[in-house]
Amino acid sequence: MPRVVGYSPERREGIAALKAGAITEMADSATSAASSADLVVIAAPPAATVQLLPRISRALGAGAIVTDVASVKAPIVAAAVAAGLADRFAGAHPLAGTHGTGFDHASPDRLRGCVVYVCATGSDGGERAARGVSGFWQDTLDASAVRIDAGAHDRQLAWTSHLPQAVASALAHALAERGLGPLTFGSGGLDTTRLAASSPELWTDIFLQNAAPVAEALDAAQADAGRLAALIRAGDRAALRDYLDAAAIFRRGLDR
Amino acid sequence: MPRVVGYSPERREGIAALKAGAITEMADSATSAASSADLVVIAAPPAATVQLLPRISRALGAGAIVTDVASVKAPIVAAAVAAGLADRFAGAHPLAGTHGTGFDHASPDRLRGCVVYVCATGSDGGERAARGVSGFWQDTLDASAVRIDAGAHDRQLAWTSHLPQAVASALAHALAERGLGPLTFGSGGLDTTRLAASSPELWTDIFLQNAAPVAEALDAAQADAGRLAALIRAGDRAALRDYLDAAAIFRRGLDR
């Protein structure tokens, strides 16, 4: 790609991206970065993405399309439509994040070959934008673009991504309250709590923008944990083994 | 070490260990492997370890000491004392496991430099055995041996190891019931559920042998998840951010 214009509110991040060759130019605002672009990619937390959309809409050149990468899609697609971008926007969500944030955690291969959800606005023009955004992911990053309705995306991600984050944070919170030291954790405890290190600012946003489905999923996981505690207390070896078998079969199936 | 005699009830495992040079001889029973040893290491699930102790006690040569590597220590130390090994046994628990089981998941560096808990039986002879076991881990594997009372070990591990396992299994169980497919999970969901793939047989044992502390820890984690769900439902941005901050600070502290 001959020209990649970047902007970050953290100037240090822009300079790091420029030095690494991830961008070819650094703009001094989001709107100036967007004004000359054919494709605008907003890579910001959900609330910031919602705020940027009307500003970018006003700065956008003729024929340009806009996308984002946030983990919630329905509020963002709605904000894009409200900003007059119904025919020029498609939301995207690559399943390729880590608990890290910022350019320091970027890597040239992070997004290569990933699954990326693409959510159209629903208008005919939005359909063209969604094809353009899907093509961008497929052609430049060999990603598998999966078209999905924004609401269905958010209900699914409440379980597959937001729930694991919430569970990791709740587990870390419980361990923090117990006052356990760093040397006492093995790799299992470190892995299971790893997501708790993710940006609290970002996840406050995501949880609030997808509140009802996430709270519902968290209720279900809590009920399932309660069933496990009851089996352990009852000393019911056969039922406990069945429970752990079902969990193991499911998890081993994810590696195939 | 010039002579390492191995035995596994799975003959295939013994042959693999022999071929890889992890053992120098393969015995045809646990007792015959133990009979000529200076140090006997029982690497089996907790219930099997408890069952092996009296048999190994009867086969043991003069001056030999016995240890194990299971994730619960109080029932095993008690079984060793009951088997007449009060002066010749010390329990050990290296913090170096993975969700894998068997020789296929072994690696020459798995245990190198790990933290290993060592639990003495309480007798004078047991103290000598504990020093011998600690020395083995330190000298051959550069491990950090930490002496701890078996009961205190089990209460601590209920939080740092057994609880993460229980939470990962409960999360995987909830996701399995929801019927979600393998392609829908990103690295975060995979990491948080990874432990659920661990051996159900092994963990049925561990949970039942450490039932009260594990169930108590699971209650606390459930209550903490309930607080998180309530904050999300209430839309309380500041309190939600504080909750996630506390969890993130704790988790980031584990990486130092």
mmCIF file of N, CA and C in Angstrom, chain B residues 4 12 32 39 44 60 68 74 89 101 105 117 141-142 144 148 203-204 217 221 250 254:
data_model
loop_
_atom_site.group_PDB
_atom_site.id
_atom_site.type_symbol
_atom_site.label_atom_id
_atom_site.label_comp_id
_atom_site.label_asym_id
_atom_site.label_seq_id
_atom_site.Cartn_x
_atom_site.Cartn_y
_atom_site.Cartn_z
ATOM 1 N N VAL B 4 18.018 -44.423 36.067
ATOM 2 C CA VAL B 4 16.658 -43.931 36.323
ATOM 3 C C VAL B 4 15.698 -45.037 35.893
ATOM 4 N N ARG B 12 3.107 -48.228 26.784
ATOM 5 C CA ARG B 12 3.480 -47.329 25.704
ATOM 6 C C ARG B 12 4.252 -46.111 26.221
ATOM 7 N N SER B 32 8.569 -52.956 41.818
ATOM 8 C CA SER B 32 9.907 -53.383 41.383
ATOM 9 C C SER B 32 10.751 -52.175 40.978
ATOM 10 N N LEU B 39 15.906 -42.879 45.618
ATOM 11 C CA LEU B 39 14.833 -41.876 45.686
ATOM 12 C C LEU B 39 13.686 -42.362 44.814
ATOM 13 N N ALA B 44 1.744 -39.474 40.009
ATOM 14 C CA ALA B 44 0.431 -40.053 39.709
ATOM 15 C C ALA B 44 -0.639 -39.126 40.266
ATOM 16 N N LEU B 60 10.426 -50.901 49.705
ATOM 17 C CA LEU B 60 11.506 -49.906 49.759
ATOM 18 C C LEU B 60 12.802 -50.459 50.368
ATOM 19 N N ASP B 68 6.449 -37.328 46.072
ATOM 20 C CA ASP B 68 5.421 -37.356 45.035
ATOM 21 C C ASP B 68 5.358 -35.968 44.409
ATOM 22 N N ALA B 74 -1.981 -32.610 51.941
ATOM 23 C CA ALA B 74 -2.334 -33.110 53.274
ATOM 24 C C ALA B 74 -2.776 -34.572 53.247
ATOM 25 N N PHE B 89 9.519 -39.973 54.015
ATOM 26 C CA PHE B 89 8.701 -39.345 52.970
ATOM 27 C C PHE B 89 8.671 -37.834 53.136
ATOM 28 N N THR B 101 -1.277 -34.303 29.835
ATOM 29 C CA THR B 101 -1.026 -35.436 30.723
ATOM 30 C C THR B 101 -0.215 -36.458 29.952
ATOM 31 N N HIS B 105 3.417 -35.052 26.769
ATOM 32 C CA HIS B 105 3.444 -33.655 27.190
ATOM 33 C C HIS B 105 4.645 -33.339 28.080
ATOM 34 N N TYR B 117 6.926 -26.751 46.050
ATOM 35 C CA TYR B 117 6.576 -26.807 47.462
ATOM 36 C C TYR B 117 6.996 -28.162 48.018
ATOM 37 N N LEU B 141 17.529 -29.686 39.200
ATOM 38 C CA LEU B 141 16.626 -28.925 38.328
ATOM 39 C C LEU B 141 16.664 -27.429 38.580
ATOM 40 N N ASP B 142 17.601 -27.011 39.428
ATOM 41 C CA ASP B 142 17.751 -25.582 39.695
ATOM 42 C C ASP B 142 16.409 -24.976 40.164
ATOM 43 N N SER B 144 13.423 -23.724 42.878
ATOM 44 C CA SER B 144 13.370 -23.033 44.165
ATOM 45 C C SER B 144 12.442 -23.821 45.085
ATOM 46 N N ILE B 148 6.671 -25.794 53.220
ATOM 47 C CA ILE B 148 5.351 -25.334 53.649
ATOM 48 C C ILE B 148 4.617 -26.487 54.331
ATOM 49 N N TRP B 203 -8.483 -34.172 37.888
ATOM 50 C CA TRP B 203 -9.083 -33.043 38.618
ATOM 51 C C TRP B 203 -10.285 -33.442 39.464
ATOM 52 N N THR B 204 -10.962 -34.523 39.078
ATOM 53 C CA THR B 204 -11.994 -35.061 39.980
ATOM 54 C C THR B 204 -11.337 -35.408 41.317
ATOM 55 N N ALA B 217 -13.375 -21.218 47.861
ATOM 56 C CA ALA B 217 -12.770 -20.287 46.900
ATOM 57 C C ALA B 217 -13.717 -20.046 45.718
ATOM 58 N N ALA B 221 -15.279 -16.524 44.237
ATOM 59 C CA ALA B 221 -15.164 -16.088 42.842
ATOM 60 C C ALA B 221 -16.547 -15.836 42.240
ATOM 61 N N PHE B 250 -3.729 -6.275 39.842
ATOM 62 C CA PHE B 250 -3.331 -7.564 40.411
ATOM 63 C C PHE B 250 -2.667 -8.436 39.346
ATOM 64 N N LEU B 254 1.504 -9.993 38.573
ATOM 65 C CA LEU B 254 1.976 -11.385 38.514
ATOM 66 C C LEU B 254 3.082 -11.570 37.483
#
